[in-house]
PDB file of N, CA and C in Angstrom:
ATOM      1  N   UNK C 610       0.902  -0.940  -0.048  1.00  0.00           N
ATOM      2  CA  UNK C 610      -0.041  -0.011   0.120  1.00  0.00           C
ATOM      3  C   UNK C 610       0.883   1.298   0.041  1.00  0.00           C
ATOM      4  N   UNK C 611       0.496   2.285  -0.383  1.00  0.00           N
ATOM      5  CA  UNK C 611       1.043   3.531  -0.774  1.00  0.00           C
ATOM      6  C   UNK C 611       1.085   4.027   0.573  1.00  0.00           C
ATOM      7  N   UNK C 612       1.898   5.395   0.995  1.00  0.00           N
ATOM      8  CA  UNK C 612       2.143   5.823   2.330  1.00  0.00           C
ATOM      9  C   UNK C 612       1.251   7.084   2.173  1.00  0.00           C
ATOM     10  N   UNK C 613       0.690   7.488   3.270  1.00  0.00           N
ATOM     11  CA  UNK C 613       0.288   8.987   3.176  1.00  0.00           C
ATOM     12  C   UNK C 613       0.887   9.953   3.358  1.00  0.00           C
ATOM     13  N   UNK C 614       0.800  11.298   3.146  1.00  0.00           N
ATOM     14  CA  UNK C 614      -0.337  11.848   2.459  1.00  0.00           C
ATOM     15  C   UNK C 614       0.028  11.250   1.129  1.00  0.00           C
ATOM     16  N   UNK C 615      -1.414  11.176   0.295  1.00  0.00           N
ATOM     17  CA  UNK C 615      -1.424  10.950  -0.970  1.00  0.00           C
ATOM     18  C   UNK C 615      -2.616  11.571  -1.747  1.00  0.00           C
ATOM     19  N   UNK C 616      -2.413  12.210  -2.909  1.00  0.00           N
ATOM     20  CA  UNK C 616      -3.426  12.667  -3.653  1.00  0.00           C
ATOM     21  C   UNK C 616      -4.084  11.680  -4.428  1.00  0.00           C
ATOM     22  N   UNK C 617      -5.210  12.068  -4.561  1.00  0.00           N
ATOM     23  CA  UNK C 617      -6.226  10.770  -5.465  1.00  0.00           C
ATOM     24  C   UNK C 617      -7.311  12.002  -6.201  1.00  0.00           C
ATOM     25  N   UNK C 618      -7.660  11.302  -7.052  1.00  0.00           N
ATOM     26  CA  UNK C 618      -8.741  11.586  -7.917  1.00  0.00           C
ATOM     27  C   UNK C 618     -10.160  10.952  -7.949  1.00  0.00           C
ATOM     28  N   UNK C 619     -11.015  11.548  -7.912  1.00  0.00           N
ATOM     29  CA  UNK C 619     -12.365  10.714  -7.928  1.00  0.00           C
ATOM     30  C   UNK C 619     -13.316  11.272  -9.336  1.00  0.00           C
ATOM     31  N   UNK C 620     -13.713  10.222  -9.951  1.00  0.00           N
ATOM     32  CA  UNK C 620     -14.311  10.683 -11.077  1.00  0.00           C
ATOM     33  C   UNK C 620     -15.755  10.065 -11.058  1.00  0.00           C
ATOM     34  N   UNK C 621     -16.531  10.462 -12.219  1.00  0.00           N
ATOM     35  CA  UNK C 621     -18.274   9.944 -12.251  1.00  0.00           C
ATOM     36  C   UNK C 621     -18.583  10.192 -13.752  1.00  0.00           C
ATOM     37  N   UNK C 622     -18.686   9.124 -14.155  1.00  0.00           N
ATOM     38  CA  UNK C 622     -19.640   8.985 -15.290  1.00  0.00           C
ATOM     39  C   UNK C 622     -20.767   9.502 -15.168  1.00  0.00           C
ATOM     40  N   UNK C 623     -21.289  10.672 -16.157  1.00  0.00           N
ATOM     41  CA  UNK C 623     -22.719  11.488 -16.164  1.00  0.00           C
ATOM     42  C   UNK C 623     -23.394  11.111 -17.451  1.00  0.00           C
ATOM     43  N   UNK C 624     -24.528  10.425 -17.334  1.00  0.00           N
ATOM     44  CA  UNK C 624     -25.373  10.263 -18.572  1.00  0.00           C
ATOM     45  C   UNK C 624     -26.603  11.013 -18.339  1.00  0.00           C
ATOM     46  N   UNK C 625     -27.249  11.148 -19.321  1.00  0.00           N
ATOM     47  CA  UNK C 625     -28.523  11.641 -19.475  1.00  0.00           C
ATOM     48  C   UNK C 625     -29.613  10.792 -19.470  1.00  0.00           C
ATOM     49  N   UNK C 626     -30.989  11.190 -19.420  1.00  0.00           N
ATOM     50  CA  UNK C 626     -31.987   9.933 -19.190  1.00  0.00           C
ATOM     51  C   UNK C 626     -31.831   9.212 -20.548  1.00  0.00           C
ATOM     52  N   UNK C 627     -31.052   9.482 -21.602  1.00  0.00           N
ATOM     53  CA  UNK C 627     -31.032   8.461 -22.526  1.00  0.00           C
ATOM     54  C   UNK C 627     -29.804   7.667 -22.612  1.00  0.00           C
ATOM     55  N   UNK C 628     -29.090   7.695 -21.611  1.00  0.00           N
ATOM     56  CA  UNK C 628     -27.633   6.999 -21.567  1.00  0.00           C
ATOM     57  C   UNK C 628     -26.634   7.461 -22.300  1.00  0.00           C
ATOM     58  N   UNK C 629     -26.727   8.614 -22.662  1.00  0.00           N
ATOM     59  CA  UNK C 629     -25.730   9.333 -23.556  1.00  0.00           C
ATOM     60  C   UNK C 629     -24.922  10.247 -22.467  1.00  0.00           C
ATOM     61  N   UNK C 630     -23.706  10.273 -22.679  1.00  0.00           N
ATOM     62  CA  UNK C 630     -22.584  11.341 -21.904  1.00  0.00           C
ATOM     63  C   UNK C 630     -23.093  12.666 -21.861  1.00  0.00           C
ATOM     64  N   UNK C 631     -23.425  12.814 -20.711  1.00  0.00           N
ATOM     65  CA  UNK C 631     -23.908  14.598 -20.352  1.00  0.00           C
ATOM     66  C   UNK C 631     -22.839  15.536 -20.266  1.00  0.00           C
ATOM     67  N   UNK C 632     -23.255  16.483 -20.837  1.00  0.00           N
ATOM     68  CA  UNK C 632     -21.920  17.687 -21.074  1.00  0.00           C
ATOM     69  C   UNK C 632     -22.753  18.978 -20.252  1.00  0.00           C
ATOM     70  N   UNK C 633     -21.783  19.411 -19.370  1.00  0.00           N
ATOM     71  CA  UNK C 633     -22.250  20.719 -18.625  1.00  0.00           C
ATOM     72  C   UNK C 633     -23.395  20.597 -17.893  1.00  0.00           C
ATOM     73  N   UNK C 634     -23.274  19.297 -17.144  1.00  0.00           N
ATOM     74  CA  UNK C 634     -24.095  18.817 -15.905  1.00  0.00           C
ATOM     75  C   UNK C 634     -23.692  19.492 -14.472  1.00  0.00           C
ATOM     76  N   UNK C 635     -24.322  20.505 -13.854  1.00  0.00           N
ATOM     77  CA  UNK C 635     -23.678  20.468 -12.285  1.00  0.00           C
ATOM     78  C   UNK C 635     -23.450  18.914 -11.530  1.00  0.00           C
ATOM     79  N   UNK C 636     -22.366  19.054 -11.216  1.00  0.00           N
ATOM     80  CA  UNK C 636     -22.283  17.602 -10.277  1.00  0.00           C
ATOM     81  C   UNK C 636     -21.414  18.228  -8.872  1.00  0.00           C
ATOM     82  N   UNK C 637     -21.778  17.450  -8.216  1.00  0.00           N
ATOM     83  CA  UNK C 637     -21.387  17.719  -6.755  1.00  0.00           C
ATOM     84  C   UNK C 637     -20.667  16.711  -6.001  1.00  0.00           C
ATOM     85  N   UNK C 638     -19.370  16.349  -5.683  1.00  0.00           N
ATOM     86  CA  UNK C 638     -18.890  15.383  -4.778  1.00  0.00           C
ATOM     87  C   UNK C 638     -18.803  15.874  -3.568  1.00  0.00           C
ATOM     88  N   UNK C 639     -19.137  14.924  -2.645  1.00  0.00           N
ATOM     89  CA  UNK C 639     -18.752  15.056  -1.125  1.00  0.00           C
ATOM     90  C   UNK C 639     -18.022  13.679  -0.760  1.00  0.00           C
ATOM     91  N   UNK C 640     -17.124  14.236   0.232  1.00  0.00           N
ATOM     92  CA  UNK C 640     -16.323  13.083   0.701  1.00  0.00           C
ATOM     93  C   UNK C 640     -16.338  13.160   2.289  1.00  0.00           C
ATOM     94  N   UNK C 641     -16.635  12.063   2.901  1.00  0.00           N
ATOM     95  CA  UNK C 641     -16.924  12.228   4.528  1.00  0.00           C
ATOM     96  C   UNK C 641     -15.951  11.350   4.983  1.00  0.00           C
ATOM     97  N   UNK C 642     -14.853  11.733   5.592  1.00  0.00           N
ATOM     98  CA  UNK C 642     -13.882  10.701   6.507  1.00  0.00           C
ATOM     99  C   UNK C 642     -14.788  10.826   7.664  1.00  0.00           C
ATOM    100  N   UNK C 643     -14.491   9.518   8.418  1.00  0.00           N
ATOM    101  CA  UNK C 643     -15.075   8.961   9.584  1.00  0.00           C
ATOM    102  C   UNK C 643     -14.843   9.901  11.046  1.00  0.00           C
ATOM    103  N   UNK C 644     -13.768  10.806  10.880  1.00  0.00           N
ATOM    104  CA  UNK C 644     -13.945  11.379  12.296  1.00  0.00           C
ATOM    105  C   UNK C 644     -13.615  12.791  11.817  1.00  0.00           C
ATOM    106  N   UNK C 645     -13.710  13.482  10.492  1.00  0.00           N
ATOM    107  CA  UNK C 645     -13.256  14.887   9.998  1.00  0.00           C
ATOM    108  C   UNK C 645     -14.772  15.263   9.251  1.00  0.00           C
ATOM    109  N   UNK C 646     -14.819  16.744   9.319  1.00  0.00           N
ATOM    110  CA  UNK C 646     -15.948  17.330   8.299  1.00  0.00           C
ATOM    111  C   UNK C 646     -15.632  16.766   6.919  1.00  0.00           C
ATOM    112  N   UNK C 647     -16.871  16.804   6.625  1.00  0.00           N
ATOM    113  CA  UNK C 647     -17.013  16.653   4.960  1.00  0.00           C
ATOM    114  C   UNK C 647     -16.786  17.519   4.003  1.00  0.00           C
ATOM    115  N   UNK C 648     -16.037  16.993   2.846  1.00  0.00           N
ATOM    116  CA  UNK C 648     -15.279  18.220   2.022  1.00  0.00           C
ATOM    117  C   UNK C 648     -16.262  17.878   0.832  1.00  0.00           C
ATOM    118  N   UNK C 649     -16.386  19.110   0.265  1.00  0.00           N
ATOM    119  CA  UNK C 649     -17.238  18.685  -1.204  1.00  0.00           C
ATOM    120  C   UNK C 649     -16.702  19.688  -2.392  1.00  0.00           C
ATOM    121  N   UNK C 650     -16.952  19.225  -3.629  1.00  0.00           N
ATOM    122  CA  UNK C 650     -16.125  19.688  -4.730  1.00  0.00           C
ATOM    123  C   UNK C 650     -17.530  19.949  -5.599  1.00  0.00           C
ATOM    124  N   UNK C 651     -17.428  21.211  -6.338  1.00  0.00           N
ATOM    125  CA  UNK C 651     -18.348  21.338  -7.551  1.00  0.00           C
ATOM    126  C   UNK C 651     -18.094  21.655  -8.834  1.00  0.00           C
ATOM    127  N   UNK C 652     -18.229  20.897  -9.764  1.00  0.00           N
ATOM    128  CA  UNK C 652     -17.798  21.265 -11.245  1.00  0.00           C
ATOM    129  C   UNK C 652     -19.009  20.910 -12.173  1.00  0.00           C
ATOM    130  N   UNK C 653     -19.056  21.157 -13.454  1.00  0.00           N
ATOM    131  CA  UNK C 653     -19.847  20.915 -14.506  1.00  0.00           C
ATOM    132  C   UNK C 653     -18.896  19.674 -15.211  1.00  0.00           C
ATOM    133  N   UNK C 654     -19.760  18.566 -15.701  1.00  0.00           N
ATOM    134  CA  UNK C 654     -19.252  17.517 -16.408  1.00  0.00           C
ATOM    135  C   UNK C 654     -18.836  18.049 -17.651  1.00  0.00           C
ATOM    136  N   UNK C 655     -17.757  17.242 -18.403  1.00  0.00           N
ATOM    137  CA  UNK C 655     -17.486  17.484 -19.586  1.00  0.00           C
ATOM    138  C   UNK C 655     -17.151  16.006 -20.407  1.00  0.00           C
ATOM    139  N   UNK C 656     -17.979  16.296 -21.637  1.00  0.00           N
ATOM    140  CA  UNK C 656     -18.139  14.888 -22.163  1.00  0.00           C
ATOM    141  C   UNK C 656     -18.510  13.878 -21.423  1.00  0.00           C
ATOM    142  N   UNK C 657     -19.353  13.983 -20.598  1.00  0.00           N
ATOM    143  CA  UNK C 657     -20.055  12.985 -19.650  1.00  0.00           C
ATOM    144  C   UNK C 657     -19.361  12.405 -18.434  1.00  0.00           C
ATOM    145  N   UNK C 658     -18.103  13.395 -17.969  1.00  0.00           N
ATOM    146  CA  UNK C 658     -17.166  12.788 -17.150  1.00  0.00           C
ATOM    147  C   UNK C 658     -17.225  14.227 -16.190  1.00  0.00           C
ATOM    148  N   UNK C 659     -17.258  13.935 -14.887  1.00  0.00           N
ATOM    149  CA  UNK C 659     -16.874  14.938 -13.762  1.00  0.00           C
ATOM    150  C   UNK C 659     -15.978  14.038 -13.026  1.00  0.00           C
ATOM    151  N   UNK C 660     -14.860  15.233 -12.407  1.00  0.00           N
ATOM    152  CA  UNK C 660     -13.377  14.865 -11.726  1.00  0.00           C
ATOM    153  C   UNK C 660     -13.226  15.546 -10.666  1.00  0.00           C
ATOM    154  N   UNK C 661     -13.108  15.092  -9.359  1.00  0.00           N
ATOM    155  CA  UNK C 661     -12.314  16.077  -8.409  1.00  0.00           C
ATOM    156  C   UNK C 661     -10.928  15.650  -8.370  1.00  0.00           C
ATOM    157  N   UNK C 662     -10.073  16.409  -9.119  1.00  0.00           N
ATOM    158  CA  UNK C 662      -8.651  16.330  -9.158  1.00  0.00           C
ATOM    159  C   UNK C 662      -8.048  16.648  -7.754  1.00  0.00           C
ATOM    160  N   UNK C 663      -6.965  15.855  -7.351  1.00  0.00           N
ATOM    161  CA  UNK C 663      -6.004  16.545  -6.258  1.00  0.00           C
ATOM    162  C   UNK C 663      -6.286  16.550  -4.822  1.00  0.00           C
ATOM    163  N   UNK C 664      -7.601  15.494  -4.546  1.00  0.00           N
ATOM    164  CA  UNK C 664      -8.215  15.515  -3.478  1.00  0.00           C
ATOM    165  C   UNK C 664      -6.927  14.898  -2.167  1.00  0.00           C
ATOM    166  N   UNK C 665      -6.473  15.610  -1.215  1.00  0.00           N
ATOM    167  CA  UNK C 665      -5.411  15.156  -0.568  1.00  0.00           C
ATOM    168  C   UNK C 665      -6.087  14.240   0.495  1.00  0.00           C
ATOM    169  N   UNK C 666      -5.388  13.196   0.836  1.00  0.00           N
ATOM    170  CA  UNK C 666      -5.690  12.386   2.086  1.00  0.00           C
ATOM    171  C   UNK C 666      -4.469  12.437   2.815  1.00  0.00           C
ATOM    172  N   UNK C 667      -4.651  12.970   4.291  1.00  0.00           N
ATOM    173  CA  UNK C 667      -3.551  13.524   4.988  1.00  0.00           C
ATOM    174  C   UNK C 667      -3.103  12.266   5.547  1.00  0.00           C
ATOM    175  N   UNK C 668      -2.025  12.541   6.641  1.00  0.00           N
ATOM    176  CA  UNK C 668      -1.663  11.624   7.217  1.00  0.00           C
ATOM    177  C   UNK C 668      -1.658  11.641   8.914  1.00  0.00           C
ATOM    178  N   UNK C 669      -2.644  12.542   9.204  1.00  0.00           N
ATOM    179  CA  UNK C 669      -2.931  12.440  10.595  1.00  0.00           C
ATOM    180  C   UNK C 669      -3.658  11.275  11.023  1.00  0.00           C
ATOM    181  N   UNK C 670      -4.114  11.438  12.111  1.00  0.00           N
ATOM    182  CA  UNK C 670      -4.957  10.300  12.901  1.00  0.00           C
ATOM    183  C   UNK C 670      -6.531  10.267  12.320  1.00  0.00           C
ATOM    184  N   UNK C 671      -6.974  11.569  11.810  1.00  0.00           N
ATOM    185  CA  UNK C 671      -8.494  11.642  11.173  1.00  0.00           C
ATOM    186  C   UNK C 671      -8.606  10.775   9.837  1.00  0.00           C
ATOM    187  N   UNK C 672      -7.346  10.634   9.299  1.00  0.00           N
ATOM    188  CA  UNK C 672      -7.473   9.958   7.761  1.00  0.00           C
ATOM    189  C   UNK C 672      -7.886   8.503   7.912  1.00  0.00           C
ATOM    190  N   UNK C 673      -7.521   7.973   8.877  1.00  0.00           N
ATOM    191  CA  UNK C 673      -7.949   6.232   8.532  1.00  0.00           C
ATOM    192  C   UNK C 673      -9.260   6.072   8.907  1.00  0.00           C
ATOM    193  N   UNK C 674      -9.812   4.779   8.080  1.00  0.00           N
ATOM    194  CA  UNK C 674     -10.946   4.460   8.423  1.00  0.00           C
ATOM    195  C   UNK C 674     -11.880   4.270   7.173  1.00  0.00           C
ATOM    196  N   UNK C 675     -12.988   4.130   7.184  1.00  0.00           N
ATOM    197  CA  UNK C 675     -13.817   4.306   5.972  1.00  0.00           C
ATOM    198  C   UNK C 675     -14.254   5.403   5.600  1.00  0.00           C
ATOM    199  N   UNK C 676     -13.853   6.003   4.173  1.00  0.00           N
ATOM    200  CA  UNK C 676     -14.431   7.174   3.695  1.00  0.00           C
ATOM    201  C   UNK C 676     -15.937   7.083   3.124  1.00  0.00           C
ATOM    202  N   UNK C 677     -16.761   7.927   3.020  1.00  0.00           N
ATOM    203  CA  UNK C 677     -17.765   7.986   2.217  1.00  0.00           C
ATOM    204  C   UNK C 677     -17.634   8.954   1.362  1.00  0.00           C
ATOM    205  N   UNK C 678     -18.038   8.680  -0.136  1.00  0.00           N
ATOM    206  CA  UNK C 678     -18.101   9.351  -1.534  1.00  0.00           C
ATOM    207  C   UNK C 678     -19.346   9.251  -1.976  1.00  0.00           C
ATOM    208  N   UNK C 679     -20.124  10.696  -1.905  1.00  0.00           N
ATOM    209  CA  UNK C 679     -21.177  10.736  -2.705  1.00  0.00           C
ATOM    210  C   UNK C 679     -21.066  11.633  -3.841  1.00  0.00           C
ATOM    211  N   UNK C 680     -21.950  11.100  -4.991  1.00  0.00           N
ATOM    212  CA  UNK C 680     -21.812  12.167  -6.288  1.00  0.00           C
ATOM    213  C   UNK C 680     -23.383  12.504  -6.382  1.00  0.00           C
ATOM    214  N   UNK C 681     -23.574  13.844  -6.574  1.00  0.00           N
ATOM    215  CA  UNK C 681     -25.066  14.572  -7.298  1.00  0.00           C
ATOM    216  C   UNK C 681     -24.888  15.123  -8.341  1.00  0.00           C
ATOM    217  N   UNK C 682     -25.737  14.681  -9.330  1.00  0.00           N
ATOM    218  CA  UNK C 682     -25.653  15.548 -10.385  1.00  0.00           C
ATOM    219  C   UNK C 682     -27.008  15.723 -10.819  1.00  0.00           C
ATOM    220  N   UNK C 683     -27.293  17.339 -11.363  1.00  0.00           N
ATOM    221  CA  UNK C 683     -28.579  17.529 -11.988  1.00  0.00           C
ATOM    222  C   UNK C 683     -28.963  17.655 -13.181  1.00  0.00           C
ATOM    223  N   UNK C 684     -29.472  16.551 -13.903  1.00  0.00           N
ATOM    224  CA  UNK C 684     -29.669  16.707 -15.023  1.00  0.00           C
ATOM    225  C   UNK C 684     -30.571  17.738 -15.624  1.00  0.00           C
ATOM    226  N   UNK C 685     -30.460  18.028 -16.927  1.00  0.00           N
ATOM    227  CA  UNK C 685     -31.220  19.607 -17.600  1.00  0.00           C
ATOM    228  C   UNK C 685     -33.069  19.065 -17.555  1.00  0.00           C
ATOM    229  N   UNK C 686     -32.693  17.528 -17.238  1.00  0.00           N
ATOM    230  CA  UNK C 686     -34.695  17.494 -17.488  1.00  0.00           C
ATOM    231  C   UNK C 686     -35.081  17.390 -15.741  1.00  0.00           C
ATOM    232  N   UNK C 687     -34.116  17.839 -14.967  1.00  0.00           N
ATOM    233  CA  UNK C 687     -34.811  18.069 -13.733  1.00  0.00           C
ATOM    234  C   UNK C 687     -34.339  16.757 -12.778  1.00  0.00           C
ATOM    235  N   UNK C 688     -34.109  15.456 -13.345  1.00  0.00           N
ATOM    236  CA  UNK C 688     -33.731  14.430 -12.707  1.00  0.00           C
ATOM    237  C   UNK C 688     -32.408  14.243 -12.181  1.00  0.00           C
ATOM    238  N   UNK C 689     -32.341  13.944 -10.906  1.00  0.00           N
ATOM    239  CA  UNK C 689     -31.237  13.873 -10.158  1.00  0.00           C
ATOM    240  C   UNK C 689     -30.672  12.655  -9.824  1.00  0.00           C
ATOM    241  N   UNK C 690     -29.288  12.538 -10.294  1.00  0.00           N
ATOM    242  CA  UNK C 690     -28.711  11.289 -10.048  1.00  0.00           C
ATOM    243  C   UNK C 690     -27.676  11.179  -9.091  1.00  0.00           C
ATOM    244  N   UNK C 691     -27.756  10.153  -8.484  1.00  0.00           N
ATOM    245  CA  UNK C 691     -26.742   9.967  -7.209  1.00  0.00           C
ATOM    246  C   UNK C 691     -26.212   8.816  -7.095  1.00  0.00           C
ATOM    247  N   UNK C 692     -24.595   8.745  -6.383  1.00  0.00           N
ATOM    248  CA  UNK C 692     -24.320   7.563  -6.315  1.00  0.00           C
ATOM    249  C   UNK C 692     -23.333   7.593  -5.121  1.00  0.00           C
ATOM    250  N   UNK C 693     -23.259   6.449  -4.171  1.00  0.00           N
ATOM    251  CA  UNK C 693     -22.325   6.304  -3.130  1.00  0.00           C
ATOM    252  C   UNK C 693     -21.240   5.510  -3.297  1.00  0.00           C
ATOM    253  N   UNK C 694     -20.057   5.352  -2.705  1.00  0.00           N
ATOM    254  CA  UNK C 694     -19.265   4.521  -2.806  1.00  0.00           C
ATOM    255  C   UNK C 694     -18.016   4.927  -1.323  1.00  0.00           C
ATOM    256  N   UNK C 695     -17.356   3.829  -1.080  1.00  0.00           N
ATOM    257  CA  UNK C 695     -16.555   3.967   0.165  1.00  0.00           C
ATOM    258  C   UNK C 695     -15.045   3.700  -0.450  1.00  0.00           C
ATOM    259  N   UNK C 696     -14.095   4.350   0.259  1.00  0.00           N
ATOM    260  CA  UNK C 696     -13.030   3.943   0.238  1.00  0.00           C
ATOM    261  C   UNK C 696     -12.489   3.597   1.524  1.00  0.00           C
ATOM    262  N   UNK C 697     -11.473   2.927   1.818  1.00  0.00           N
ATOM    263  CA  UNK C 697     -10.626   2.402   3.082  1.00  0.00           C
ATOM    264  C   UNK C 697      -9.179   3.150   3.171  1.00  0.00           C
ATOM    265  N   UNK C 698      -9.159   3.889   3.963  1.00  0.00           N
ATOM    266  CA  UNK C 698      -7.789   4.095   4.191  1.00  0.00           C
ATOM    267  C   UNK C 698      -7.239   3.791   5.281  1.00  0.00           C
ATOM    268  N   UNK C 699      -6.004   3.256   5.106  1.00  0.00           N
ATOM    269  CA  UNK C 699      -5.153   2.739   6.243  1.00  0.00           C
ATOM    270  C   UNK C 699      -3.899   3.472   6.569  1.00  0.00           C
TER     271      UNK C 699
END
């Protein structure tokens, strides 16, 4: 395993209601470490991809454990897409 601190990138594929890559869709990423405040990052999708580049996972005592990652996208149709994932930081 890699040593901390580490810089990571979180990406999400964003598709429209027809399943095609969605461009210029507002996307919000939220990352919740187990013992620290939630961090957020907002951007618009580009060619169906939204990315949070350069998220730093530090090497302090708050970094370890299961982190919750949430992605929310607001489609032009008014539909909201959401997904959750987790990462284990050791």
